[in-house]
Coordinates of C-alpha atoms and ligand atoms in Angstrom, one line a residue:
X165 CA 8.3 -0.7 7.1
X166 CA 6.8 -3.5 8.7
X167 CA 4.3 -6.0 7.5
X168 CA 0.4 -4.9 7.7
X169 CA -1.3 -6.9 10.2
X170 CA -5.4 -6.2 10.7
X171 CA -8.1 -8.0 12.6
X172 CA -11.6 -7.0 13.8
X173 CA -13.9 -8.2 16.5
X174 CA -17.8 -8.1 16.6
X175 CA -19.2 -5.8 19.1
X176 CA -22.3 -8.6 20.0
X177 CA -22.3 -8.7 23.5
X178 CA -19.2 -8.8 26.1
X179 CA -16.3 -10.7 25.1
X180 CA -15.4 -14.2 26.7
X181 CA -12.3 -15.9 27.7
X182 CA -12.5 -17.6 23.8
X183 CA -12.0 -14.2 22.5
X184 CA -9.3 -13.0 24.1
X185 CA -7.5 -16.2 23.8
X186 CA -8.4 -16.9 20.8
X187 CA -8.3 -13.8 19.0
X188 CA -7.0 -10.3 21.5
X189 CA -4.3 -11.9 23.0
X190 CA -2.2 -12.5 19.9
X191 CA -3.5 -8.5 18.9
X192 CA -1.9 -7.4 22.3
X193 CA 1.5 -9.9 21.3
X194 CA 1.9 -8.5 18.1
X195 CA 1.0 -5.4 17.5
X196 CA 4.5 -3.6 18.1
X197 CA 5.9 -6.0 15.8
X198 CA 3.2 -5.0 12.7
X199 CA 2.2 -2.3 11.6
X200 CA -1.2 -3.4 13.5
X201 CA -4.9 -1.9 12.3
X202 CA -7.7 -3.2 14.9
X203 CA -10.9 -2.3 14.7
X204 CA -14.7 -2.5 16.0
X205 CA -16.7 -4.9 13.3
X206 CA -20.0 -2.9 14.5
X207 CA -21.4 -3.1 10.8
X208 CA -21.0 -7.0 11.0
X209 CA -23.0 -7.7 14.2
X210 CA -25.8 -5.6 13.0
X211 CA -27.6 -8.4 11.4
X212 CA -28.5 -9.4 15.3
X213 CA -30.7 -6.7 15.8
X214 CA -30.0 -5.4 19.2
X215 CA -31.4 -2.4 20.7
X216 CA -29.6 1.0 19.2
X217 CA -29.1 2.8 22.3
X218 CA -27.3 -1.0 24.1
X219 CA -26.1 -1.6 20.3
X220 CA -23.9 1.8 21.1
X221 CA -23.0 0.9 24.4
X222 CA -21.7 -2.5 23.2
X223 CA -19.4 -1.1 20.8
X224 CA -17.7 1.2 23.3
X225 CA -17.7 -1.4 25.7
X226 CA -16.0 -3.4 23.1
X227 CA -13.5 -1.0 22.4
X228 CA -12.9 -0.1 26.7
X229 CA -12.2 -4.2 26.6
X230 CA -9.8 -4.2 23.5
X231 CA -8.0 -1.4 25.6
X232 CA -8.1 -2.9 28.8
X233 CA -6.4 -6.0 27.7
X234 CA -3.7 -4.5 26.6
X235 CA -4.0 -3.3 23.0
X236 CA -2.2 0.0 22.9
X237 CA -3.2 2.9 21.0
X238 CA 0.2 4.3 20.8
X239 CA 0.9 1.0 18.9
X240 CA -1.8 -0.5 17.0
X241 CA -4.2 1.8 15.0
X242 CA -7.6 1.0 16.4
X243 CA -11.0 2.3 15.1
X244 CA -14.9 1.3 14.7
X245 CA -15.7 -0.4 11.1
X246 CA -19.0 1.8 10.2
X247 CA -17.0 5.1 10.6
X248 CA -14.4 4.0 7.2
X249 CA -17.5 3.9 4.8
X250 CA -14.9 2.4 2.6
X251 CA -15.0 -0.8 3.6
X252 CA -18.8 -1.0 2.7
X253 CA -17.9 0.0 -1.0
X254 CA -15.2 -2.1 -1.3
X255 CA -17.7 -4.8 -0.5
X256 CA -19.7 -4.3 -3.3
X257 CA -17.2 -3.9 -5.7
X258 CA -16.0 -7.1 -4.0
X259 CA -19.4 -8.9 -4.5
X260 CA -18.8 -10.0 -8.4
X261 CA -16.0 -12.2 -7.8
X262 CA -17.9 -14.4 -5.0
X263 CA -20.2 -17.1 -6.4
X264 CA -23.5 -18.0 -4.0
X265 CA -22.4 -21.1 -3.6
X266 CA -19.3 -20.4 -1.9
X267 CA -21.2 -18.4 0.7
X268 CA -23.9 -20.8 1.2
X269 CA -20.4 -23.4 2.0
X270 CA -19.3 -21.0 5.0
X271 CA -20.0 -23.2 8.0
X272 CA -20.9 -20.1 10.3
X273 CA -23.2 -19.0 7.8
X274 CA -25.1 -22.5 8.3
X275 CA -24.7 -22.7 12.1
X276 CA -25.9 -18.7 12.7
X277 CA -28.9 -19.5 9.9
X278 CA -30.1 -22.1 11.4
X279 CA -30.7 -19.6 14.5
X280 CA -30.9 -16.5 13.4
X281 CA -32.9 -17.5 9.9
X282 CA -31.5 -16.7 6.6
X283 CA -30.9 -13.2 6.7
X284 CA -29.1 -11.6 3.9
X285 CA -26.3 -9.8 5.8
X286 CA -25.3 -13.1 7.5
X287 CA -25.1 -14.5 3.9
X288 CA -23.0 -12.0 2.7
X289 CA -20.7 -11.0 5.7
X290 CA -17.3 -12.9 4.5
X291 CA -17.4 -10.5 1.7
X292 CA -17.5 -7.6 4.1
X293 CA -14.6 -9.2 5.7
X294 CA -12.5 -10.0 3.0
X295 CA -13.0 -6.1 2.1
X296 CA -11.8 -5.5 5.7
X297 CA -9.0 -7.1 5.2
X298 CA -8.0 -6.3 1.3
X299 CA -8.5 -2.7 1.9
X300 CA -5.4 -2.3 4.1
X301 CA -3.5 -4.7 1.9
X302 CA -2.7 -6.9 5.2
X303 CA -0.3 -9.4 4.9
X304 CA -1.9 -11.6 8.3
X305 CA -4.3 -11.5 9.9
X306 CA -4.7 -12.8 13.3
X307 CA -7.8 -14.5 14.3
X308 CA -9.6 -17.8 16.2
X309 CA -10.1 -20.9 14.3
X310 CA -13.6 -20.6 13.2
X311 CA -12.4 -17.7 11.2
X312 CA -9.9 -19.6 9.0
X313 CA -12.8 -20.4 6.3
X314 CA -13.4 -16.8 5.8
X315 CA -10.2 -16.0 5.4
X316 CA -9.6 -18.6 2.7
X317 CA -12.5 -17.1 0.7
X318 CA -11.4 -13.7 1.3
X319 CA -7.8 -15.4 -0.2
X320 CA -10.1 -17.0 -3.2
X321 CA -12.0 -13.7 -3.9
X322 CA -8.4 -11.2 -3.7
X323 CA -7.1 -14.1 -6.7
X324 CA -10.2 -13.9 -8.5
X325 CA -9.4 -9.8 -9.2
X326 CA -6.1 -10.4 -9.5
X327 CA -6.8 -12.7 -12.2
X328 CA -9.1 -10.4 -13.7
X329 CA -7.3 -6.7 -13.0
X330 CA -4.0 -7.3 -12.9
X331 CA -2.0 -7.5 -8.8
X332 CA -4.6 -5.2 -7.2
X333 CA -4.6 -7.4 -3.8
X334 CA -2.5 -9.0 -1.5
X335 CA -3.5 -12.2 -0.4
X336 CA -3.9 -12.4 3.6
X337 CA -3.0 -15.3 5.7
X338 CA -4.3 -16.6 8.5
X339 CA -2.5 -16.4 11.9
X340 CA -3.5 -19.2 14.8
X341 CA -2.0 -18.7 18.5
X342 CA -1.4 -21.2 20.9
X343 CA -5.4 -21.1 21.9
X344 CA -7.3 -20.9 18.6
X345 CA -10.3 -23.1 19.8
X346 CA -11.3 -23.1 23.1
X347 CA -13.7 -25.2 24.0
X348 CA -17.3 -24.7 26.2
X349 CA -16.7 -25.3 29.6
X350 CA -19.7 -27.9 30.0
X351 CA -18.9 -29.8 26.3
X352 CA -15.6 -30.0 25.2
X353 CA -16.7 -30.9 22.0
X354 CA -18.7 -27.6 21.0
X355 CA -16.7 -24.4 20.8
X356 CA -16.7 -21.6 24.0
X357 CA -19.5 -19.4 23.1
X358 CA -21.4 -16.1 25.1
X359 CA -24.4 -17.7 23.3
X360 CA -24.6 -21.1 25.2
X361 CA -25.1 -20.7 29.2
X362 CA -22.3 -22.0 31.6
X363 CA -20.0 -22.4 28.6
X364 CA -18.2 -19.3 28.9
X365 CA -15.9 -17.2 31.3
X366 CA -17.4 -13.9 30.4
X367 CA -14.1 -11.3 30.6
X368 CA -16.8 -9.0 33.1
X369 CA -17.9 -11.8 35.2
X370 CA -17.4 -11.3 39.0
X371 CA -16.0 -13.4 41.2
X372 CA -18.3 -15.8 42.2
X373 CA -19.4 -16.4 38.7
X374 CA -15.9 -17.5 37.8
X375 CA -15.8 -20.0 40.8
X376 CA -19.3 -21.6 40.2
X377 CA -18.3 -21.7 36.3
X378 CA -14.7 -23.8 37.2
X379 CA -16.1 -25.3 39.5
X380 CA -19.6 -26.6 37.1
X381 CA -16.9 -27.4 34.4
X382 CA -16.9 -30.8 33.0
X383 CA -14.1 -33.1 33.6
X384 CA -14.0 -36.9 33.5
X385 CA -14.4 -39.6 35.6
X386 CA -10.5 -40.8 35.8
X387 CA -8.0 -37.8 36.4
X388 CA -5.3 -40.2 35.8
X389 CA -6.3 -41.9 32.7
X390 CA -2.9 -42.1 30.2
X391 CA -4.4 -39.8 27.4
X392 CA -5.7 -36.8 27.8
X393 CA -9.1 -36.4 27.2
X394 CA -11.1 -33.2 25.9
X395 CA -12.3 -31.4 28.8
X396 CA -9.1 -31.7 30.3
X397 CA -7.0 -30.3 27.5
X398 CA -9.5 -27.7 27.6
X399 CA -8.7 -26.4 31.0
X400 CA -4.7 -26.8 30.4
X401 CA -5.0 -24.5 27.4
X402 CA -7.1 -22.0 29.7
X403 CA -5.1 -22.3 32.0
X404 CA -1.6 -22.2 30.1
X405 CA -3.4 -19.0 28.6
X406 CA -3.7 -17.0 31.5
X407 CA -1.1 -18.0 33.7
X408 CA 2.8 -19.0 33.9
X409 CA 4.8 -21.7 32.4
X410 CA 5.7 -22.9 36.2
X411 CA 2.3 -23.4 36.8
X412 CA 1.5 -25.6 33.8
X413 CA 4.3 -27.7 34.4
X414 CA 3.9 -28.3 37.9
X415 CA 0.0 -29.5 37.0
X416 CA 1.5 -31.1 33.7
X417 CA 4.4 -33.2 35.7
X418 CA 0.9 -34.2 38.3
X419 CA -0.8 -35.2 35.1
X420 CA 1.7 -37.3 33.7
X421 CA 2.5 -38.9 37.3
X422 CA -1.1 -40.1 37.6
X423 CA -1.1 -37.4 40.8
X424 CA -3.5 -35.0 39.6
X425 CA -6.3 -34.1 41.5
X426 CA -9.4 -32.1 39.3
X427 CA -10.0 -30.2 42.4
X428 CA -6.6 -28.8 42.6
X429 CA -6.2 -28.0 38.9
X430 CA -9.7 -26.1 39.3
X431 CA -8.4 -23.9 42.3
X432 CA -5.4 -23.4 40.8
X433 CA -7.2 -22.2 37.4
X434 CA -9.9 -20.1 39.7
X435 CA -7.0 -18.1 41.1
X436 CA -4.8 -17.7 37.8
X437 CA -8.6 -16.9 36.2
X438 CA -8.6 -13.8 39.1
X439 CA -5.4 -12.3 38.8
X440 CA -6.2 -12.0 35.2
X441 CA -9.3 -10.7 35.4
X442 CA -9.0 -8.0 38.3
X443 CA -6.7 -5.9 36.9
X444 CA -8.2 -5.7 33.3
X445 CA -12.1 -5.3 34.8
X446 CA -10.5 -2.4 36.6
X447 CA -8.9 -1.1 33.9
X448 CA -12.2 -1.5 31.6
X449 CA -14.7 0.2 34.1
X450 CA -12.2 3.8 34.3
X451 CA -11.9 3.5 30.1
X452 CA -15.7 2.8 29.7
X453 CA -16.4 6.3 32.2
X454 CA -14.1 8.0 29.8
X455 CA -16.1 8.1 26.5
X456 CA -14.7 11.4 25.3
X457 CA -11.4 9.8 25.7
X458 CA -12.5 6.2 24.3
X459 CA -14.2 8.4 21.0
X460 CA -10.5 10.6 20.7
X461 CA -8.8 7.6 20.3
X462 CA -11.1 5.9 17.6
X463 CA -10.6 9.4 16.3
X464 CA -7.1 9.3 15.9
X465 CA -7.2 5.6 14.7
X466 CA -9.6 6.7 11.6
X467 CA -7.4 9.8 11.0
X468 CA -4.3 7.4 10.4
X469 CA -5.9 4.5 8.5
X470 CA -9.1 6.0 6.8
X471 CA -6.4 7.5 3.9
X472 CA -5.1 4.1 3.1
X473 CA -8.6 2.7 3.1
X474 CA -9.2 6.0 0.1
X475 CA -6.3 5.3 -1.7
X476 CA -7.3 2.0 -2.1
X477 CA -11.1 2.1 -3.1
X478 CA -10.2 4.7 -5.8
X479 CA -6.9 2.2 -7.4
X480 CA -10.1 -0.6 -7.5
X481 CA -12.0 1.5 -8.9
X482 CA -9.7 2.6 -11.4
X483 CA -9.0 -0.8 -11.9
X484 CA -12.8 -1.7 -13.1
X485 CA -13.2 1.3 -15.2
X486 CA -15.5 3.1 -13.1
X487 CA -14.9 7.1 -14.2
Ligands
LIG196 P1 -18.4 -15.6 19.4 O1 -18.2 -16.9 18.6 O2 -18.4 -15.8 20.8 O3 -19.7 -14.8 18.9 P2 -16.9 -13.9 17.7 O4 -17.4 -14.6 16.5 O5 -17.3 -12.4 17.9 O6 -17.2 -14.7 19.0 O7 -15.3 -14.0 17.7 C1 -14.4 -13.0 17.8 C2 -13.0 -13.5 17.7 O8 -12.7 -14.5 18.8 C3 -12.7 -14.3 16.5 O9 -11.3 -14.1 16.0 C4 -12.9 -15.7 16.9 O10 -12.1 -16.6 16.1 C5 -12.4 -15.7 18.3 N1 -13.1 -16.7 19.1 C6 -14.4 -16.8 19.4 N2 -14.7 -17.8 20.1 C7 -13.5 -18.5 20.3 C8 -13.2 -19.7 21.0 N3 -14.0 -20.4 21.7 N4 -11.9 -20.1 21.0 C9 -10.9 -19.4 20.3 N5 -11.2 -18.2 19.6 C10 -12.5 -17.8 19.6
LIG197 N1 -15.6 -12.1 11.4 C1 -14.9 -11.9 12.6 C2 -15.6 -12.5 13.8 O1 -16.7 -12.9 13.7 C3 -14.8 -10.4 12.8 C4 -14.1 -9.7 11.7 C5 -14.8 -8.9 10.8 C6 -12.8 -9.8 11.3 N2 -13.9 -8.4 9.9 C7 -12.7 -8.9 10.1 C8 -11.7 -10.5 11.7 C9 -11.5 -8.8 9.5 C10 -10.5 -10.4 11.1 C11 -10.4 -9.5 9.9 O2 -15.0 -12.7 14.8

């Protein structure tokens, strides 16, 4: 039997290059090799607010993008969060053994406050997560760098019930690919984000987006300056993301030389950008104008998973003394 393996993505608006890099691509790398559980987190984003009838079409588009680039439903169990009520109960249960004062520490929970205001849900979403996770008794989890905080706590809170029931959870690690933090394309120092304009290579973005968003990109003034700065490091990683090794090591060797031209290195990541994105935007527009197909599959996922999820409630339960 092989290890469990589960991540989920918010549904809140399309996904960027950050996403997939960060998060989808290792999902697509691994999933034969886990026994892989994806899912929809459309429970999570709904402290955002968005419309319900564009809120619906966000999660299926999310789900036609999970698809598209490459996640296979004949390997990985996929499903939407809100349709395993489960989760939502384990969450309360969960809710004890988290103090306020390791919420208030999460960092996204200060950034997203800040501009969302202090909405209860956004306060209290690492616990939904940590019950996302200690549900299927995952061993990783694969996910971007920002989410390494709420993994620890959901880590601290699986301890805290073990210390008090007796081994009811296994404790989850973290899993970082190559390309957990990519950065925004016009400040290297603030991470790629759909919320911040120009920072982002949207996974639906047309052509000529993608060129005028290379092409705006930050860089710095000396292309041949010893050390690699930000911005720069920030375009290899994109670019070592999407395309071959050849092609990183031909614009590596120019790097180290003192030979590289920015406007070179920006075709060159324009075209690899392309071939990426063509075949997966086609593939995501035949999925999305397939939503009998996209539902049967989230059908099937549910099916397989939404026992374990069961099973697993009720031994917690058990475990507390609830009759
Ligand atoms: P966003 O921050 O754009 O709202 P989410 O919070 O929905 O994205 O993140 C979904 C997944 O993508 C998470 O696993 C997260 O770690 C990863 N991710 C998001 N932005 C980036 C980024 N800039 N670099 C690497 N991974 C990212
Ligand atoms: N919090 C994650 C994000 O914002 C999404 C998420 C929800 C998740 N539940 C999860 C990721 C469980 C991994 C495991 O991207």
């Amino acid at each position: 039997m092989n290890k469990r393996l589960v991540s989920g993505i918010q549904p809140s608006g399309s996904l960027h290059l950050g996403n997939y890099l960060g998060a989808i691509k290792q999902w697509v790398e691994l999933q034969s090799d886990y026994d892989s559980i994806y899912f929809v987190a459309d429970y999570h984003a709904l402290s955002a607010k968005t419309d319900p009838v564009e809120y619906q079409q966000q999660v299926l588009e999310t789900l036609a993008m999970i698809i598209a680039l490459g996640v296979d439903p004949k390997n990985a169990k996929l499903f939407i969060q809100s349709q395993i009520p489960e989760h939502a109960e384990l969450s309360w249960l969960l809710s004890s053994y988290v103090s306020i004062g390791q919420l208030n520490r999460m960092t996204q929970y200060k950034e997203k406050s800040n501009r969302q205001g202090q909405n209860a849900a956004l306060l209290t979403y690492p616990i939904l997560m940590a019950a996302d996770v200690l549900i299927y008794d995952a061993e990783v989890v694969p996910v971007g760098d920002d989410q390494v905080q709420h993994l620890e706590l959901t880590r601290e809170i699986a301890r805290a019930v073990n210390n008090h029931l007796g081994q009811v959870f296994v404790e989850p690690k973290p899993l970082l690919g190559h390309s957990s933090r990519i950065m925004s394309l016009q400040d290297p120092q603030i991470k790629m984000s759909k919320s911040v304009a120009g920072s982002a290579i949207g996974l639906l973005d047309d052509e000529a987006t993608v060129i005028r968003t290379i092409k705006r990109a930050v860089t710095d003034s000396d292309p041949n300056s010893p050390k690699i700065s930000p911005a720069i490091k920030n375009l290899f990683d994109i670019l070592s993301g999407v395309s071959d090794q050849a092609t990183v090591s031909k614009f590596e060797k120019l790097r180290v030389n003192g030979s590289l031209r920015y406007s070179e290195l920006k075709e060159a990541l324009v075209e690899e950008l392309l071939a990426f994105l063509r075949p997966v935007q086609k593939t995501f527009h035949a999925l999305i104008k397939e939503e009998s197909n996209l539902l049967k599959i989230v059908e099937l996922g549910t099916e397989q998973v939404r026992p374990i999820a069961i099973a697993k409630l009720r031994e917690v339960k058990k475990a507390l003394g609830l009759l």
